[in-house]
C-alpha atoms as a printed R data frame, in Angstrom:
   type eleno elety resid chain resno       x       y      z
1  ATOM     1    CA   ASN     A     1  -3.238  -7.538 12.374
2  ATOM     2    CA   GLN     A     2  -1.783 -10.759 13.764
3  ATOM     3    CA   GLY     A     3  -4.242 -12.163 16.253
4  ATOM     4    CA   VAL     A     4  -7.129 -10.045 14.978
5  ATOM     5    CA   SER     A     5 -10.096 -12.068 13.796
6  ATOM     6    CA   GLN     A     6 -12.223  -9.183 12.509
7  ATOM     7    CA   VAL     A     7 -13.226  -5.595 13.025
8  ATOM     8    CA   ARG     A     8 -16.794  -5.866 14.272
9  ATOM     9    CA   MET     A     9 -17.587  -2.170 14.086
10 ATOM    10    CA   PHE     A    10 -15.785   0.968 12.931
11 ATOM    11    CA   ARG     A    11 -17.464   4.392 13.137
12 ATOM    12    CA   ILE     A    12 -16.249   7.932 12.546
13 ATOM    13    CA   PHE     A    13 -18.026  11.035 13.891
14 ATOM    14    CA   ASP     A    14 -17.599  14.751 13.286
15 ATOM    15    CA   ARG     A    15 -17.263  17.245 16.140
16 ATOM    16    CA   TRP     A    16 -21.038  17.672 16.336
17 ATOM    17    CA   GLY     A    17 -21.574  13.946 16.800
18 ATOM    18    CA   GLU     A    18 -22.855  13.180 13.303
19 ATOM    19    CA   MET     A    19 -21.713   9.770 12.090
20 ATOM    20    CA   VAL     A    20 -19.841  10.294  8.819
21 ATOM    21    CA   PHE     A    21 -18.699   6.704  8.239
22 ATOM    22    CA   GLU     A    22 -19.562   3.186  9.380
23 ATOM    23    CA   ALA     A    23 -18.295  -0.276  8.460
24 ATOM    24    CA   GLN     A    24 -18.997  -3.602 10.164
25 ATOM    25    CA   ASN     A    25 -17.631  -7.143 10.220
26 ATOM    26    CA   PHE     A    26 -14.567  -6.864  8.009
27 ATOM    27    CA   GLN     A    27 -11.000  -8.131  7.979
28 ATOM    28    CA   PRO     A    28  -8.297  -5.727  9.181
29 ATOM    29    CA   ASN     A    29  -6.125  -3.862  6.659
30 ATOM    30    CA   ASN     A    30  -8.650  -4.208  3.849
31 ATOM    31    CA   PRO     A    31  -8.675  -0.847  1.993
32 ATOM    32    CA   VAL     A    32 -12.148  -1.572  0.594
33 ATOM    33    CA   PHE     A    33 -13.548  -0.803  4.054
34 ATOM    34    CA   GLY     A    34 -11.596   2.422  4.593
35 ATOM    35    CA   TRP     A    35 -13.082   5.907  4.806
36 ATOM    36    CA   ASN     A    36 -12.416   8.142  1.800
37 ATOM    37    CA   GLY     A    37 -13.071  11.443  3.606
38 ATOM    38    CA   MET     A    38 -16.491  11.912  2.023
39 ATOM    39    CA   LEU     A    39 -20.019  12.230  3.397
40 ATOM    40    CA   LYS     A    40 -23.087  11.693  1.219
41 ATOM    41    CA   GLY     A    41 -20.910  11.792 -1.889
42 ATOM    42    CA   LYS     A    42 -19.235  15.113 -1.059
43 ATOM    43    CA   PRO     A    43 -15.688  15.639  0.216
44 ATOM    44    CA   LEU     A    44 -15.474  16.978  3.759
45 ATOM    45    CA   ASN     A    45 -13.330  19.922  4.775
46 ATOM    46    CA   PRO     A    46 -10.168  19.260  6.782
47 ATOM    47    CA   ALA     A    47 -11.059  18.643 10.433
48 ATOM    48    CA   VAL     A    48 -10.527  16.345 13.384
49 ATOM    49    CA   PHE     A    49 -12.889  13.375 13.645
50 ATOM    50    CA   VAL     A    50 -13.469  10.850 16.435
51 ATOM    51    CA   TYR     A    51 -13.430   7.111 15.773
52 ATOM    52    CA   PHE     A    52 -14.675   4.076 17.675
53 ATOM    53    CA   ALA     A    53 -13.724   0.539 16.704
54 ATOM    54    CA   GLU     A    54 -14.659  -2.809 18.213
55 ATOM    55    CA   VAL     A    55 -11.977  -5.369 17.362
56 ATOM    56    CA   GLU     A    56 -12.384  -9.119 17.880
57 ATOM    57    CA   PHE     A    57  -9.279 -11.223 18.414
58 ATOM    58    CA   VAL     A    58  -8.757 -14.875 17.519
59 ATOM    59    CA   ASP     A    59  -9.199 -15.885 21.167
60 ATOM    60    CA   GLY     A    60 -12.740 -14.437 21.106
61 ATOM    61    CA   VAL     A    61 -11.933 -11.332 23.177
62 ATOM    62    CA   SER     A    62 -13.350  -8.056 21.865
63 ATOM    63    CA   ILE     A    63 -11.818  -4.684 22.730
64 ATOM    64    CA   MET     A    64 -13.222  -1.225 22.029
65 ATOM    65    CA   TYR     A    65 -10.727   1.347 20.731
66 ATOM    66    CA   LYS     A    66 -11.324   5.085 20.393
67 ATOM    67    CA   GLY     A    67  -9.318   8.064 19.295
68 ATOM    68    CA   ASP     A    68  -9.176  10.800 16.737
69 ATOM    69    CA   VAL     A    69  -8.099  11.161 13.153
70 ATOM    70    CA   THR     A    70  -7.302  14.338 11.230
71 ATOM    71    CA   LEU     A    71  -8.573  14.730  7.681
72 ATOM    72    CA   VAL     A    72  -6.127  16.778  5.584
73 ATOM    73    CA   LYS     A    73  -6.085  17.779  1.939
């Protein structure tokens, strides 16, 4: 996380486009802001999810990252 000022936005979506998680304006590598694999208090089944993250660096530059994450049990 060297050089990262903050994570401005972090969102996770299921394959139908429903947002299952969102966090904003937090420091990187803080487990308090991590997704626990649940939606509306219920654990989700194993699947592939898409994420989008906007990361701000100490020089003021913001970069959007996207990819996928697999939820396993």
